[in-house]
Amino acid sequence: MATIYISNTGWHEGEQKMHSLMRTDLHMENTTYPSLTPGSGNFLQTVPLVAIGTHDLEGRLWTTLWGGEAGFMRSLGSSILGIKSFVDKQYDPVVEALLGHQSDSDGTDTVGRGRSLSGLAIDLAARRRLKFAGHIMAGALSQLGPQTSGPDEKLGEAQVVIKVDSSLGNCPKYLNRKDICSSLPSPKLISSTFPLSSQALELLHKADLFFLTSSDERSHMSTNYRGGSPGFVRVMSNSFDGATLAYPEYSGNRFYQTLGNLQMSPKAGLVFPNLDNGDVLYITATTEILAGKDAAAVLPRSNLVVKVLVQEARFVESGLSFRGMPGERSPYNPAVRCLAAEGGAAIPQGKEISTVNAKLLKREALTPTIARFRFGISDPIAAGRWKIGQYVALSFEEELSVGYSHMRDDDPRSLNDDYTRTFTISSPPDGAELPDDEFEITIRNVGVVTNFMFRQNVRAGLEMPLKGFGGEFVIQQRAGEMIPVVAGGIGITPLLGQVSRLDLSRLHLFWTINIQDIGLVLDTFQRVPGLASSASLFVSSTDLPDVAATIEAVEAMCSRVARRRICAEDLQVDLDMADRWYICTGTALKMSLLQWLAGKEIVYEDFNY
């Protein structure tokens, strides 16, 4: 029996303050892993970028970006990371803090050894990211090229070894796609004084992402991503006395790890990259968190805002070791919110897919808490065709948002919710089952948006903006290859949209489900002939009289039904038959599966939207 580690990280004081302020679930589990997340080694070798944050000798926080191509970063085992990247060794504040300005004669430097740091390994093209925190074990900074006084004098190659003390995978929400390629930096310091230079202001005005490091000044440090539509970061003031920025905190996973740190210490380090030409703006600052009416007074229509009081800024021309080609922006991105001092109007973003509506056509209850919804698309050409394994993003803001001026204690979840939700499409995109302008989703009633959908009268003609399609959870089946899929409850939906293209005789479905959801199983087996023969079903909880007939029907179709939870031994049959496993489960089961399937390639659908 494999050992299962259950995290007991808990929430620190600042995070608890944010949970109380935002009226979130105080009993929510902190899924931060106390080392490097199992199964993350393969991911780390494919990411082209890492954001790294740390303190300088004055105790200020800075953040930088290293990388340029896959392979510069890798797991060395035992929660140890190795990074090797070209860097600007003259003006990069994190290089200075960790490795010093100049390398020793042997290329090593001990300035930052033992120093705490945090990072974010990120693949913008695939919209995947992994947070980590730890300390530097060893580092080296070597000169690129001959020792000269020319441009090459400022180029270096940094190598660091990091012991990871905690890590956490994050969802793809608000990640704007970028295709990253390497490019040697040619750093030139343009400005480091106030007011911010015209080049720095131009970068801020067009930025659709930045990276932020925070710390509780005790034992928690975090580096993460913030993204939105270009211009979502606003400049409140810029003078010889300093500069102040503001940006909205959009609805996320409600962990509030960054804001929790800022509750304990207002210090922050930000980096704004210009992926077109490699320019970069480094900022160290203090912050102020604004909520409710205080937030809306600065950024109208915002429920949570962070003010950034810039302490020092460095604008470096061509300081990055990579460039990025822009791709699809996140369908989650709201329109840019202007400052109240700017008039508070939204900035037009041009023609957006949000002008396309999805109309509710049919609802079919499968269990007391699970139903299938069919939608029609008002303009299929403008919406574009979705692909297998994708989700649809729908906005319910017009139906559910009450605005900041109507916030009440009896409706606390409205405080930080943009009411945009993503749902995995459970119908295939080829038109074989539905007309080309229709799609289906199969969902559970778990929150304010899904509860609203479950209560709708289909004849009322509910319509909502369709923000777009995204995601890439595609089950690949090579010739002669056995494909194991592990699904937990409603996690079967990613398989449903692509099962028609798979050879079911070479697919093994491990499906664990609560007995209350047995109606979903029966419906699935009836709609997908042959799937029951390829499935192992695990049914937990005690018998319920009202579903006795349903479970008997399921057992007549599926010969492998166990009345218990899935365990490590259940996977042993296929461990030697398949190197790639597909997982669509909740966080707790996923963590167990990553340990049970150690050494296997894991492809999983993330449900943490």
XYZ file of C-alpha atoms in Angstrom:
609
model
C 0.000 0.000 0.000
C 1.465 3.363 -1.017
C 1.962 5.999 1.667
C -0.365 8.959 1.244
C 0.852 12.336 2.502
C -1.944 14.647 3.600
C -0.891 18.304 3.747
C -1.588 20.107 6.988
C -0.176 23.477 5.929
C -3.062 25.547 7.244
C -3.417 29.304 6.744
C -1.183 31.929 8.253
C -2.495 35.014 10.040
C -2.552 37.254 6.975
C -4.420 34.707 4.873
C -6.951 34.282 7.669
C -7.444 38.059 7.707
C -8.184 38.006 3.972
C -10.586 35.082 4.339
C -12.413 36.974 7.063
C -12.455 40.203 5.049
C -13.774 38.453 1.948
C -16.138 36.147 3.860
C -14.721 33.022 2.272
C -14.843 29.474 3.609
C -12.601 29.477 6.676
C -12.478 25.672 6.591
C -11.153 25.506 3.023
C -8.140 23.217 2.697
C -4.739 24.705 1.909
C -3.424 22.373 -0.795
C 0.119 23.792 -0.775
C 2.486 20.810 -0.909
C 5.371 20.775 1.646
C 8.002 20.059 -1.019
C 8.098 19.826 -4.791
C 4.750 18.532 -6.060
C 4.975 14.870 -7.148
C 4.919 14.533 -10.914
C 6.096 18.103 -11.537
C 9.522 17.079 -12.841
C 8.317 16.615 -16.417
C 6.527 19.959 -16.345
C 9.568 21.842 -15.066
C 11.648 20.564 -17.973
C 9.142 21.966 -20.478
C 8.609 25.463 -19.073
C 10.452 28.306 -20.845
C 10.196 30.886 -18.034
C 10.557 31.270 -14.302
C 9.783 34.347 -12.216
C 11.976 34.583 -9.102
C 11.537 36.886 -6.127
C 13.740 37.616 -3.123
C 14.829 40.320 -0.657
C 17.813 42.568 -1.275
C 20.291 43.535 1.436
C 18.004 46.386 2.506
C 15.080 44.003 3.014
C 13.197 45.176 -0.079
C 11.483 42.691 -2.396
C 12.305 42.387 -6.089
C 11.130 40.046 -8.851
C 12.812 39.022 -12.099
C 12.228 36.736 -15.089
C 14.759 34.206 -16.349
C 14.744 31.560 -19.080
C 13.882 31.592 -22.758
C 13.535 27.969 -23.779
C 12.576 24.608 -22.365
C 15.297 22.758 -20.491
C 16.891 25.679 -18.654
C 15.168 24.476 -15.485
C 14.829 20.965 -14.143
C 14.194 18.892 -11.074
C 17.359 17.388 -9.609
C 15.435 15.091 -7.253
C 14.564 15.328 -3.555
C 12.749 18.642 -4.092
C 15.844 20.311 -5.510
C 15.660 22.543 -8.593
C 18.463 23.526 -10.912
C 18.305 26.662 -13.072
C 20.770 27.796 -15.728
C 19.968 30.974 -17.626
C 21.511 33.913 -19.433
C 20.970 37.055 -17.343
C 21.616 40.759 -17.139
C 24.230 40.702 -14.384
C 24.495 44.460 -14.128
C 20.940 45.730 -13.534
C 18.825 42.687 -12.600
C 18.105 43.250 -8.876
C 17.530 39.543 -8.149
C 20.857 38.574 -9.743
C 22.465 41.198 -7.527
C 20.706 39.918 -4.395
C 21.386 36.215 -5.002
C 24.732 36.209 -6.789
C 26.275 39.657 -6.464
C 27.304 42.014 -9.266
C 30.596 40.393 -10.188
C 31.641 36.759 -10.362
C 34.660 35.419 -8.523
C 37.623 34.107 -10.465
C 36.172 30.611 -10.328
C 32.715 31.811 -11.401
C 31.070 31.297 -8.019
C 29.522 33.708 -5.559
C 28.204 33.114 -2.075
C 26.343 36.401 -1.588
C 22.878 34.840 -1.524
C 23.605 31.335 -0.267
C 20.832 30.290 2.128
C 18.673 33.250 1.127
C 14.928 32.608 0.944
C 13.268 32.986 -2.407
C 10.064 32.123 -4.215
C 9.334 31.403 -7.840
C 6.754 30.682 -10.474
C 7.573 28.221 -13.246
C 5.252 29.162 -16.087
C 4.399 28.051 -19.612
C 2.294 30.861 -21.048
C 1.662 29.003 -24.325
C 0.093 26.070 -22.464
C -1.365 28.217 -19.658
C 0.283 26.164 -16.926
C 2.155 27.336 -13.838
C 3.671 26.010 -10.632
C 4.462 28.140 -7.576
C 7.344 27.191 -5.323
C 9.289 28.623 -2.396
C 12.525 27.627 -0.716
C 16.116 28.789 -0.353
C 19.209 28.919 -2.502
C 21.708 26.128 -1.847
C 24.406 27.169 -4.305
C 24.888 29.658 -7.085
C 27.321 30.763 -9.735
C 27.516 33.807 -11.982
C 29.924 33.611 -14.891
C 30.923 36.145 -17.512
C 29.639 35.685 -21.053
C 32.444 36.197 -23.488
C 35.718 38.005 -22.809
C 36.190 40.510 -19.987
C 35.605 43.776 -21.825
C 34.075 47.174 -21.204
C 31.598 46.756 -24.062
C 27.971 45.505 -24.054
C 29.055 41.929 -23.261
C 30.367 43.133 -19.913
C 26.778 43.183 -18.632
C 25.909 39.651 -19.814
C 26.227 36.682 -17.561
C 25.156 33.097 -17.085
C 23.483 32.402 -13.757
C 23.323 28.936 -12.243
C 21.412 28.342 -9.021
C 20.407 25.281 -7.038
C 17.235 25.678 -4.971
C 15.857 23.545 -2.155
C 12.061 23.653 -2.494
C 10.146 23.822 0.779
C 6.638 24.232 -0.675
C 4.857 24.225 -4.038
C 1.393 24.656 -5.479
C -0.058 24.294 -8.965
C -2.302 27.158 -10.063
C -5.143 27.340 -12.568
C -4.860 28.930 -16.054
C -7.296 31.737 -15.213
C -6.233 35.135 -16.665
C -3.121 33.659 -18.327
C -2.650 35.281 -21.738
C -0.923 32.956 -24.188
C 2.607 33.835 -25.324
C 5.028 31.780 -27.412
C 8.448 32.267 -25.832
C 11.794 32.095 -27.637
C 15.320 32.804 -26.382
C 17.245 35.992 -27.160
C 20.491 37.294 -25.704
C 19.989 40.371 -23.564
C 21.727 43.626 -24.377
C 20.951 45.571 -21.207
C 21.014 49.337 -21.020
C 19.736 51.206 -17.968
C 17.328 53.910 -19.176
C 16.059 55.259 -15.848
C 16.147 54.565 -12.116
C 14.759 57.807 -10.725
C 11.386 59.523 -10.463
C 9.278 60.380 -12.279
C 8.932 57.128 -14.210
C 10.302 57.527 -17.723
C 8.117 57.747 -20.811
C 9.304 54.261 -21.816
C 8.271 52.870 -18.432
C 4.854 54.517 -18.692
C 4.356 53.141 -22.193
C 5.158 49.637 -20.956
C 2.703 49.971 -18.055
C -0.069 51.257 -20.313
C 0.162 48.276 -22.677
C 1.050 45.556 -20.158
C -1.321 42.582 -20.052
C 0.686 40.739 -17.396
C 3.189 41.189 -14.605
C 4.735 39.105 -11.833
C 4.550 39.903 -8.127
C 6.470 38.672 -5.072
C 5.173 39.047 -1.506
C 6.245 37.811 1.917
C 4.796 37.680 5.413
C 8.352 38.418 6.665
C 8.252 35.199 8.666
C 8.240 31.945 6.735
C 5.967 32.462 3.725
C 7.038 33.953 0.410
C 5.080 33.818 -2.832
C 5.696 34.777 -6.461
C 2.718 34.739 -8.797
C 1.252 36.105 -12.005
C -1.301 38.831 -12.603
C -2.909 39.209 -16.010
C -5.721 41.010 -17.761
C -6.492 43.102 -20.805
C -3.773 45.576 -21.880
C -3.898 48.555 -19.550
C -5.440 46.772 -16.569
C -2.682 48.308 -14.428
C -3.372 52.037 -13.983
C -0.957 54.847 -13.090
C -2.474 56.931 -10.289
C 0.396 59.403 -9.983
C 3.906 59.970 -11.325
C 6.095 62.840 -10.144
C 9.519 63.668 -8.737
C 8.164 62.560 -5.350
C 7.323 59.037 -6.501
C 4.760 56.993 -8.404
C 1.626 55.065 -7.465
C -0.034 52.297 -9.473
C -3.315 50.453 -8.978
C -4.657 47.191 -10.335
C -7.833 45.134 -9.703
C -7.624 41.732 -8.047
C -9.942 39.519 -10.090
C -11.850 36.560 -8.689
C -9.501 33.609 -8.184
C -9.107 30.486 -6.067
C -9.798 32.486 -2.869
C -6.608 31.241 -1.210
C -5.405 34.866 -0.991
C -1.798 33.798 -0.474
C -0.366 36.932 -2.083
C -2.809 39.296 -0.389
C -2.417 37.394 2.870
C 1.302 38.096 2.759
C 0.603 41.759 2.005
C -1.647 41.883 5.052
C 1.368 40.946 7.177
C 3.930 43.037 5.299
C 3.107 45.609 2.586
C 6.407 45.079 0.769
C 6.219 43.782 -2.810
C 8.453 43.269 -5.813
C 6.980 43.561 -9.311
C 8.385 42.971 -12.778
C 6.746 44.115 -16.015
C 8.243 42.476 -19.135
C 7.923 43.817 -22.673
C 7.904 40.589 -24.628
C 8.126 42.399 -27.964
C 11.636 43.801 -27.462
C 12.946 42.477 -24.138
C 12.592 45.738 -22.190
C 11.797 45.283 -18.517
C 10.582 47.404 -15.608
C 11.649 46.300 -12.117
C 9.743 47.807 -9.190
C 10.105 47.478 -5.434
C 7.191 48.935 -3.533
C 4.856 48.987 -0.594
C 1.187 48.184 -1.082
C -2.260 48.926 0.254
C -5.239 46.561 -0.091
C -8.607 48.184 -0.765
C -11.905 46.271 -0.571
C -15.557 47.038 -1.276
C -16.414 50.725 -1.520
C -12.813 51.756 -0.890
C -11.764 49.730 -3.942
C -14.551 51.084 -6.129
C -13.669 54.647 -5.125
C -10.311 54.124 -6.862
C -11.287 51.727 -9.672
C -15.064 51.897 -10.273
C -16.772 48.498 -10.649
C -13.934 46.833 -8.712
C -14.403 44.973 -5.453
C -10.746 44.425 -4.594
C -7.840 46.706 -5.569
C -4.124 46.838 -4.726
C -2.395 50.213 -4.642
C 1.330 50.011 -5.374
C 3.467 52.799 -3.923
C 6.688 52.592 -5.920
C 9.853 52.949 -3.807
C 12.363 52.374 -6.585
C 12.061 51.490 -10.263
C 14.590 50.392 -12.867
C 13.708 50.500 -16.547
C 16.204 48.420 -18.507
C 16.222 48.325 -22.282
C 16.679 44.821 -23.757
C 17.316 43.342 -20.335
C 15.506 40.016 -20.842
C 16.870 36.764 -22.255
C 13.719 35.995 -24.252
C 10.992 37.403 -26.465
C 7.321 36.450 -26.761
C 4.825 36.294 -29.575
C 1.312 37.222 -28.398
C -1.392 34.575 -28.640
C -4.945 34.147 -27.415
C -5.853 36.266 -24.427
C -7.675 34.668 -21.522
C -11.460 34.671 -22.021
C -11.690 35.585 -18.339
C -10.217 39.056 -18.830
C -12.742 41.768 -17.986
C -12.730 45.081 -19.817
C -10.127 47.515 -18.480
C -11.396 49.550 -15.537
C -10.258 53.153 -15.533
C -9.470 55.120 -12.415
C -12.208 57.247 -10.925
C -9.922 60.202 -11.642
C -9.973 59.188 -15.323
C -13.757 59.146 -15.432
C -14.207 55.494 -14.522
C -15.323 54.412 -18.003
C -14.326 51.065 -19.489
C -11.769 51.169 -22.289
C -13.129 49.581 -25.491
C -11.175 46.467 -26.388
C -12.313 46.273 -30.000
C -14.504 43.465 -31.289
C -14.729 40.812 -28.591
C -16.290 37.388 -28.598
C -18.372 38.575 -25.631
C -20.777 40.010 -28.251
C -21.738 36.386 -28.950
C -24.433 34.926 -26.702
C -25.201 31.402 -25.573
C -28.906 30.624 -25.122
C -30.126 27.878 -22.805
C -32.142 25.374 -24.901
C -32.523 22.328 -22.673
C -31.797 21.062 -19.177
C -31.809 17.373 -18.284
C -31.422 16.285 -14.654
C -29.211 13.210 -14.216
C -28.983 13.197 -10.399
C -30.295 15.553 -7.713
C -27.144 17.686 -8.123
C -25.951 16.950 -11.692
C -27.595 18.027 -14.932
C -26.818 18.325 -18.634
C -27.392 21.738 -20.232
C -27.675 22.391 -23.965
C -26.928 25.830 -25.408
C -27.332 27.447 -28.787
C -24.726 29.930 -30.100
C -26.089 33.202 -31.502
C -23.226 33.684 -34.001
C -21.260 30.447 -34.582
C -18.918 32.102 -37.092
C -17.899 34.882 -34.705
C -17.583 32.428 -31.819
C -15.391 30.036 -33.766
C -15.379 26.275 -33.468
C -14.226 24.684 -30.257
C -11.898 21.693 -30.229
C -12.059 18.441 -28.342
C -10.999 18.748 -24.730
C -11.855 22.440 -24.453
C -14.024 24.445 -22.079
C -16.467 27.263 -22.727
C -16.313 30.493 -20.724
C -19.701 32.046 -19.954
C -20.349 35.362 -18.226
C -23.215 35.607 -15.735
C -22.282 39.095 -14.552
C -25.360 40.789 -15.996
C -27.627 38.266 -14.277
C -25.910 37.956 -10.896
C -23.672 40.937 -10.142
C -25.208 43.453 -7.767
C -22.327 45.933 -7.912
C -20.266 47.258 -5.088
C -22.945 49.652 -3.826
C -25.279 46.736 -3.028
C -22.859 44.590 -1.030
C -24.513 43.096 2.027
C -23.547 40.650 4.731
C -26.229 38.277 3.462
C -24.470 38.116 0.042
C -20.742 38.086 0.887
C -19.612 36.080 -2.134
C -20.544 38.965 -4.424
C -17.631 40.920 -2.952
C -15.005 39.513 -5.326
C -16.740 37.653 -8.126
C -16.700 38.497 -11.819
C -19.285 35.732 -12.436
C -17.355 34.300 -15.373
C -17.211 30.522 -15.251
C -15.656 27.831 -17.424
C -17.349 24.501 -18.080
C -15.848 21.538 -19.909
C -17.830 20.862 -23.083
C -19.197 17.335 -22.916
C -20.422 17.100 -26.538
C -18.052 16.504 -29.492
C -17.296 19.438 -31.832
C -17.787 17.502 -35.080
C -21.563 17.950 -35.256
C -22.186 14.201 -35.016
C -24.496 14.517 -31.998
C -25.725 18.126 -32.160
C -26.097 20.880 -34.782
C -22.983 22.979 -35.400
C -24.412 25.903 -33.419
C -25.110 23.895 -30.245
C -23.029 22.414 -27.428
C -23.636 20.673 -24.110
C -22.082 20.876 -20.665
C -22.595 18.424 -17.806
C -22.170 20.096 -14.425
C -22.769 19.797 -10.702
C -24.689 22.358 -8.657
C -21.908 23.625 -6.393
C -22.134 27.412 -6.170
C -23.976 30.621 -6.869
C -23.663 30.418 -10.675
C -24.570 26.748 -11.050
C -27.427 27.174 -8.568
C -28.734 29.990 -10.746
C -28.595 27.710 -13.802
C -30.339 24.842 -12.043
C -33.201 27.153 -11.065
C -33.796 28.509 -14.565
C -36.985 27.830 -16.503
C -35.749 26.820 -19.950
C -38.764 28.481 -21.557
C -37.591 31.845 -20.176
C -34.879 31.916 -22.853
C -31.854 32.655 -20.662
C -28.945 34.148 -22.639
C -25.477 35.114 -21.453
C -22.265 36.352 -23.164
C -20.030 33.607 -24.505
C -16.491 34.787 -23.707
C -14.645 32.107 -25.650
C -13.293 28.575 -25.747
C -10.016 27.353 -24.272
C -8.104 24.482 -22.729
C -6.150 21.596 -24.199
C -7.068 18.408 -22.364
C -6.815 15.998 -25.296
C -6.569 12.253 -24.761
C -4.009 10.959 -27.257
C -4.198 7.302 -28.239
C -1.303 6.006 -30.298
C -1.539 2.869 -32.359
C -1.679 -0.201 -30.112
C -1.406 1.880 -26.924
C -3.520 1.236 -23.818
C -4.867 4.452 -22.330
C -5.823 4.561 -18.612
C -8.132 7.383 -17.501
C -8.941 8.110 -13.846
C -12.090 10.179 -13.265
C -13.652 11.366 -10.045
C -17.393 12.036 -10.146
C -18.197 14.823 -12.600
C -14.577 14.573 -13.793
C -15.883 12.202 -16.479
C -16.931 15.197 -18.614
C -13.580 15.782 -20.412
C -13.738 12.191 -21.655
C -17.327 12.493 -22.892
C -16.513 15.102 -25.518
C -13.847 12.957 -27.170
C -14.777 9.342 -26.417
C -16.235 8.838 -29.909
C -12.745 9.089 -31.463
C -11.140 6.566 -29.108
C -10.782 2.807 -29.397
C -12.580 1.693 -26.240
C -10.988 -1.740 -26.366
C -7.693 0.005 -25.590
C -9.041 2.308 -22.898
C -9.370 1.534 -19.206
C -11.568 3.934 -17.260
C -11.163 4.032 -13.473
C -14.207 5.950 -12.276
C -14.801 6.663 -8.608
C -18.165 8.103 -7.664
C -20.511 8.696 -4.770
C -23.601 6.483 -4.851
C -25.787 9.597 -5.007
C -24.354 10.259 -8.494
C -25.006 6.773 -9.865
C -27.554 8.258 -12.268
C -24.683 9.990 -14.102
C -22.980 6.631 -14.531
C -26.088 4.975 -15.970
C -26.687 7.870 -18.364
C -23.051 7.778 -19.521
C -22.988 4.028 -20.112
C -26.259 4.228 -22.037
C -25.056 7.111 -24.227
C -21.609 5.608 -24.903
C -21.986 1.953 -25.945
C -18.962 -0.125 -25.011
C -17.646 2.202 -22.315
C -19.054 0.063 -19.479
C -16.990 -2.885 -20.688
C -13.830 -0.765 -20.441
C -14.593 0.629 -16.993
C -13.770 -0.191 -13.395
C -16.309 1.552 -11.170
C -15.774 2.452 -7.512
C -18.940 3.436 -5.648
C -18.565 4.934 -2.187
C -21.057 5.697 0.607
C -23.845 3.516 1.912
C -26.750 2.209 -0.106
C -29.651 4.501 -0.841
C -33.041 2.832 -1.420
C -34.113 5.312 -4.086
C -31.140 4.445 -6.344
C -31.207 0.668 -5.846
C -32.721 0.024 -9.262
C -30.216 2.369 -10.928
C -27.182 0.696 -9.421
C -28.544 -2.727 -10.357
C -28.808 -1.510 -13.960
C -25.231 -0.233 -13.827
C -23.936 -3.531 -12.402
C -25.685 -5.377 -15.215
C -23.713 -3.289 -17.753
C -20.345 -3.115 -15.953
C -18.763 -6.274 -14.558
C -16.145 -4.437 -12.478
C -18.034 -2.569 -9.745
C -16.538 -2.179 -6.264
C -18.517 -0.733 -3.344
C -15.579 1.238 -1.895
C -13.083 3.974 -2.651
C -10.328 3.510 -5.199
C -6.893 2.628 -3.793
C -3.351 2.212 -5.094
C -3.697 -1.540 -5.656
C -6.547 -0.962 -8.135
C -4.095 0.655 -10.558
C -1.488 -2.102 -10.460
C -3.007 -3.986 -13.407
C -2.233 -1.164 -15.808
C 1.006 0.162 -14.306
C 3.167 -1.937 -16.617
C 0.880 -1.485 -19.622
C 0.853 2.298 -19.937
C 3.379 5.088 -19.373
C 0.891 7.928 -19.816
C -2.100 8.372 -17.488
C -4.953 10.859 -17.757
C -6.480 12.216 -14.541
C -9.696 14.222 -14.081
C -10.298 14.396 -10.340
C -10.462 16.768 -7.412
C -7.329 17.964 -5.634
C -7.221 15.437 -2.801
C -7.492 12.362 -5.051
C -5.106 13.887 -7.569
C -2.418 14.256 -4.899
C -2.788 10.581 -3.985
C -2.698 9.533 -7.630
C 0.512 11.478 -8.248
C 2.163 9.399 -5.554
C 0.627 6.105 -6.658
C 1.738 6.757 -10.249
C 5.251 7.989 -9.470
C 7.463 7.713 -12.560
C 4.555 7.846 -14.991
C 3.686 10.704 -17.302
C 0.587 12.374 -15.847
C -1.791 14.513 -17.897
C -4.539 16.058 -15.811
C -7.458 18.400 -16.154
C -7.363 21.241 -13.616
C -10.707 21.913 -11.931
C -9.454 24.849 -9.808
C -11.143 27.627 -11.747
